[in-house]
């Protein structure tokens, strides 16, 4: 037996008049509006971030070279995920523009995928538990990923404070997500608390990576060295520019 899911929105219901739609949408709480009008699945009051998806998605654009960038990294054998962000300092808006999302691969494989987006200069902020555990063998992943060329520092992992900071940004329009971030959006739609108020730890890898980025990456984000060199503001030796020396591991 096969199953098929069809999403239907208001555009598929032509008998609703503009006046009826306006009256109905005014009666819905914000977190239900995308589900009710566009058929996009929402968790309602159980959602950790009860913000309409339509309010945070933006079309991809060319990120200005002067925007500082960083990424958050959540590691694991079943799934390793990184969320890459660029900060518009003028408006204090963080744009999530790219993601790494892969499972059941060794650290060198993930490092290669991340470096393809981060180059040899962008700092990352990793789950602090990676200091003392490995995906399979107990090795310190922070050290392993650094040995594979990533510039990493342990992130702040105050869970509730981090969730609040992310929610504040989402609800005030200061965290936007490129619509190409399909894995991020899939996790966002099911990110929830259980009946006891605990965060459901399923399919939340990019959600965790985003929390690390918001909690630690905004202060640690840097502008691409090639742009800074053109402006005369960066050392010629890139290693001198590394804000996270290996010794602190």
C-alpha positions as semicolon CSV with decimal commas, in nm:
position;residue;x (nm);y (nm);z (nm)
1;X;0,000;0,000;0,000
2;X;0,133;0,343;-0,091
3;X;0,059;0,675;0,071
4;X;0,055;1,017;-0,085
5;X;0,025;1,354;0,087
6;X;-0,125;1,653;-0,091
7;X;-0,096;2,005;0,052
8;X;-0,376;2,244;-0,040
9;X;-0,391;2,615;0,027
10;X;-0,634;2,899;-0,023
11;X;-0,538;2,933;-0,388
12;X;-0,691;2,587;-0,436
13;X;-1,023;2,702;-0,286
14;X;-1,161;2,957;-0,535
15;X;-1,496;3,005;-0,360
16;X;-1,331;3,199;-0,073
17;X;-1,364;3,571;-0,133
18;X;-1,091;3,821;-0,037
19;X;-1,321;3,949;0,237
20;X;-1,371;3,598;0,379
21;X;-0,998;3,532;0,371
22;X;-0,923;3,856;0,555
23;X;-1,178;3,773;0,823
24;X;-1,047;3,420;0,868
25;X;-0,678;3,508;0,881
26;X;-0,746;3,772;1,145
27;X;-0,890;3,500;1,366
28;X;-0,587;3,269;1,340
29;X;-0,286;3,295;1,574
30;X;0,035;3,376;1,380
31;X;0,183;3,028;1,412
32;X;-0,122;2,872;1,240
33;X;-0,150;3,106;0,944
34;X;0,082;2,921;0,704
35;X;-0,085;2,590;0,786
36;X;-0,436;2,730;0,742
37;X;-0,373;2,936;0,429
38;X;-0,096;2,749;0,246
39;X;-0,115;2,394;0,374
40;X;0,236;2,410;0,521
41;X;0,256;2,170;0,819
42;X;0,282;2,348;1,154
43;X;0,294;2,214;1,509
44;X;0,083;2,487;1,663
45;X;0,139;2,570;2,028
46;X;0,389;2,284;2,067
47;X;0,633;2,448;1,829
48;X;0,949;2,587;1,986
49;X;0,953;2,873;1,737
50;X;0,585;2,967;1,675
51;X;0,671;3,200;1,388
52;X;0,510;3,171;1,043
53;X;0,751;3,025;0,792
54;X;0,649;3,290;0,540
55;X;0,789;3,561;0,769
56;X;1,142;3,422;0,781
57;X;1,203;3,289;0,428
58;X;1,379;3,511;0,175
59;X;1,492;3,458;-0,183
60;X;1,867;3,394;-0,213
61;X;2,076;3,700;-0,294
62;X;2,443;3,780;-0,341
63;X;2,575;3,837;0,010
64;X;2,787;4,154;0,029
65;X;3,156;4,083;0,083
66;X;3,164;4,301;0,394
67;X;2,909;4,087;0,581
68;X;3,095;3,884;0,849
69;X;3,029;3,510;0,832
70;X;3,044;3,208;1,059
71;X;2,876;2,871;1,098
72;X;2,739;2,647;1,370
73;X;2,825;2,277;1,367
74;X;2,643;1,984;1,525
75;X;2,823;1,652;1,492
76;X;2,706;1,293;1,509
77;X;2,731;0,963;1,327
78;X;2,369;0,953;1,210
79;X;2,377;1,317;1,105
80;X;2,631;1,598;1,099
81;X;2,494;1,941;1,017
82;X;2,632;2,291;0,972
83;X;2,434;2,614;0,931
84;X;2,619;2,899;0,760
85;X;2,524;3,257;0,840
86;X;2,610;3,611;0,731
87;X;2,540;3,913;0,951
88;X;2,419;4,248;0,825
89;X;2,556;4,468;1,101
90;X;2,357;4,772;0,992
91;X;2,025;4,602;1,063
92;X;2,155;4,332;1,301
93;X;2,000;4,071;1,072
94;X;2,147;3,722;1,045
95;X;2,093;3,546;0,712
96;X;2,121;3,167;0,700
97;X;2,233;3,103;0,345
98;X;2,380;2,752;0,320
99;X;2,381;2,417;0,499
100;X;2,584;2,098;0,526
101;X;2,364;1,797;0,605
102;X;2,505;1,447;0,581
103;X;2,498;1,127;0,780
104;X;2,717;0,822;0,838
105;X;3,046;0,965;0,719
106;X;3,385;1,015;0,883
107;X;3,505;1,361;0,994
108;X;3,733;1,413;0,690
109;X;3,431;1,376;0,461
110;X;3,229;1,631;0,658
111;X;3,530;1,862;0,684
112;X;3,567;1,861;0,306
113;X;3,200;1,948;0,258
114;X;3,220;2,227;0,513
115;X;3,545;2,370;0,372
116;X;3,383;2,385;0,029
117;X;3,155;2,653;0,179
118;X;3,377;2,798;0,452
119;X;3,713;2,809;0,275
120;X;4,018;2,823;0,500
121;X;3,911;3,135;0,689
122;X;3,552;3,114;0,816
123;X;3,518;3,030;1,188
124;X;3,281;2,763;1,311
125;X;3,124;2,699;1,651
126;X;3,079;2,337;1,747
127;X;2,881;2,146;2,007
128;X;3,103;2,177;2,319
129;X;3,044;1,809;2,398
130;X;3,266;1,732;2,097
131;X;3,567;1,806;2,319
132;X;3,532;1,467;2,483
133;X;3,354;1,235;2,244
134;X;3,368;1,105;1,892
135;X;3,116;0,996;1,634
136;X;3,221;0,634;1,680
137;X;3,543;0,584;1,872
138;X;3,550;0,839;2,155
139;X;3,817;1,064;2,007
140;X;3,787;1,437;2,056
141;X;3,602;1,558;1,748
142;X;3,702;1,918;1,805
143;X;4,066;1,819;1,759
144;X;3,992;1,588;1,466
145;X;3,801;1,853;1,273
146;X;4,072;2,110;1,341
147;X;4,331;1,866;1,210
148;X;4,122;1,848;0,895
149;X;4,150;2,221;0,840
150;X;3,845;2,371;1,011
151;X;3,870;2,678;1,233
152;X;3,655;2,572;1,528
153;X;3,576;2,687;1,879
154;X;3,337;2,531;2,133
155;X;3,001;2,704;2,129
156;X;2,803;2,825;2,426
157;X;2,549;2,552;2,496
158;X;2,299;2,719;2,728
159;X;1,997;2,552;2,570
160;X;1,704;2,759;2,696
161;X;1,893;3,087;2,662
162;X;1,992;2,988;2,310
163;X;1,637;2,895;2,214
164;X;1,517;3,231;2,346
165;X;1,782;3,423;2,150
166;X;1,694;3,242;1,827
167;X;1,321;3,295;1,885
168;X;1,379;3,665;1,954
169;X;1,558;3,703;1,624
170;X;1,295;3,507;1,432
171;X;1,003;3,695;1,585
172;X;1,157;4,039;1,530
173;X;1,268;3,977;1,171
174;X;1,638;3,965;1,254
175;X;1,693;3,606;1,143
176;X;1,612;3,524;0,782
177;X;1,654;3,196;0,597
178;X;1,724;3,143;0,227
179;X;1,442;2,936;0,080
180;X;1,706;2,698;-0,058
181;X;1,771;2,575;0,300
182;X;1,534;2,283;0,259
183;X;1,677;2,063;0,535
184;X;1,670;2,355;0,778
185;X;1,308;2,426;0,694
186;X;1,213;2,060;0,731
187;X;1,358;2,057;1,083
188;X;1,202;2,393;1,168
189;X;0,855;2,256;1,088
190;X;0,881;1,971;1,340
191;X;1,096;2,135;1,609
192;X;0,882;2,101;1,920
193;X;0,846;2,029;2,290
194;X;0,679;1,721;2,432
195;X;0,387;1,724;2,675
196;X;0,631;1,781;2,964
197;X;0,788;2,083;2,798
198;X;1,112;1,908;2,702
199;X;1,272;1,965;2,362
200;X;1,213;1,663;2,139
201;X;1,560;1,549;2,035
202;X;1,473;1,417;1,692
203;X;1,565;1,577;1,362
204;X;1,710;1,886;1,530
205;X;2,068;1,893;1,403
206;X;2,041;2,216;1,207
207;X;1,832;2,366;1,486
208;X;2,119;2,298;1,727
209;X;2,373;2,431;1,477
210;X;2,168;2,750;1,444
211;X;2,159;2,791;1,820
212;X;2,539;2,758;1,837
213;X;2,573;3,013;1,559
214;X;2,345;3,266;1,728
215;X;2,492;3,219;2,075
216;X;2,859;3,224;1,976
217;X;2,900;3,300;1,607
218;X;2,764;3,653;1,598
219;X;3,053;3,782;1,808
220;X;3,305;3,556;1,633
221;X;3,200;3,606;1,270
222;X;3,465;3,749;1,039
223;X;3,481;3,915;0,699
224;X;3,651;3,727;0,418
225;X;4,027;3,802;0,430
226;X;4,050;3,872;0,055
227;X;3,804;4,158;0,097
228;X;3,987;4,289;0,402
229;X;4,319;4,275;0,218
230;X;4,173;4,495;-0,052
231;X;4,072;4,736;0,223
232;X;4,417;4,712;0,383
233;X;4,296;4,563;0,711
234;X;4,425;4,207;0,731
235;X;4,769;4,051;0,787
236;X;4,935;3,891;0,485
237;X;4,983;3,568;0,684
238;X;4,642;3,408;0,715
239;X;4,742;3,204;1,021
240;X;4,788;3,531;1,209
241;X;4,423;3,602;1,136
242;X;4,295;3,279;1,299
243;X;4,093;3,388;1,604
244;X;4,084;3,038;1,754
245;X;4,434;2,895;1,816
246;X;4,459;2,519;1,847
247;X;4,617;2,543;2,192
248;X;4,283;2,616;2,360
249;X;4,157;2,265;2,280
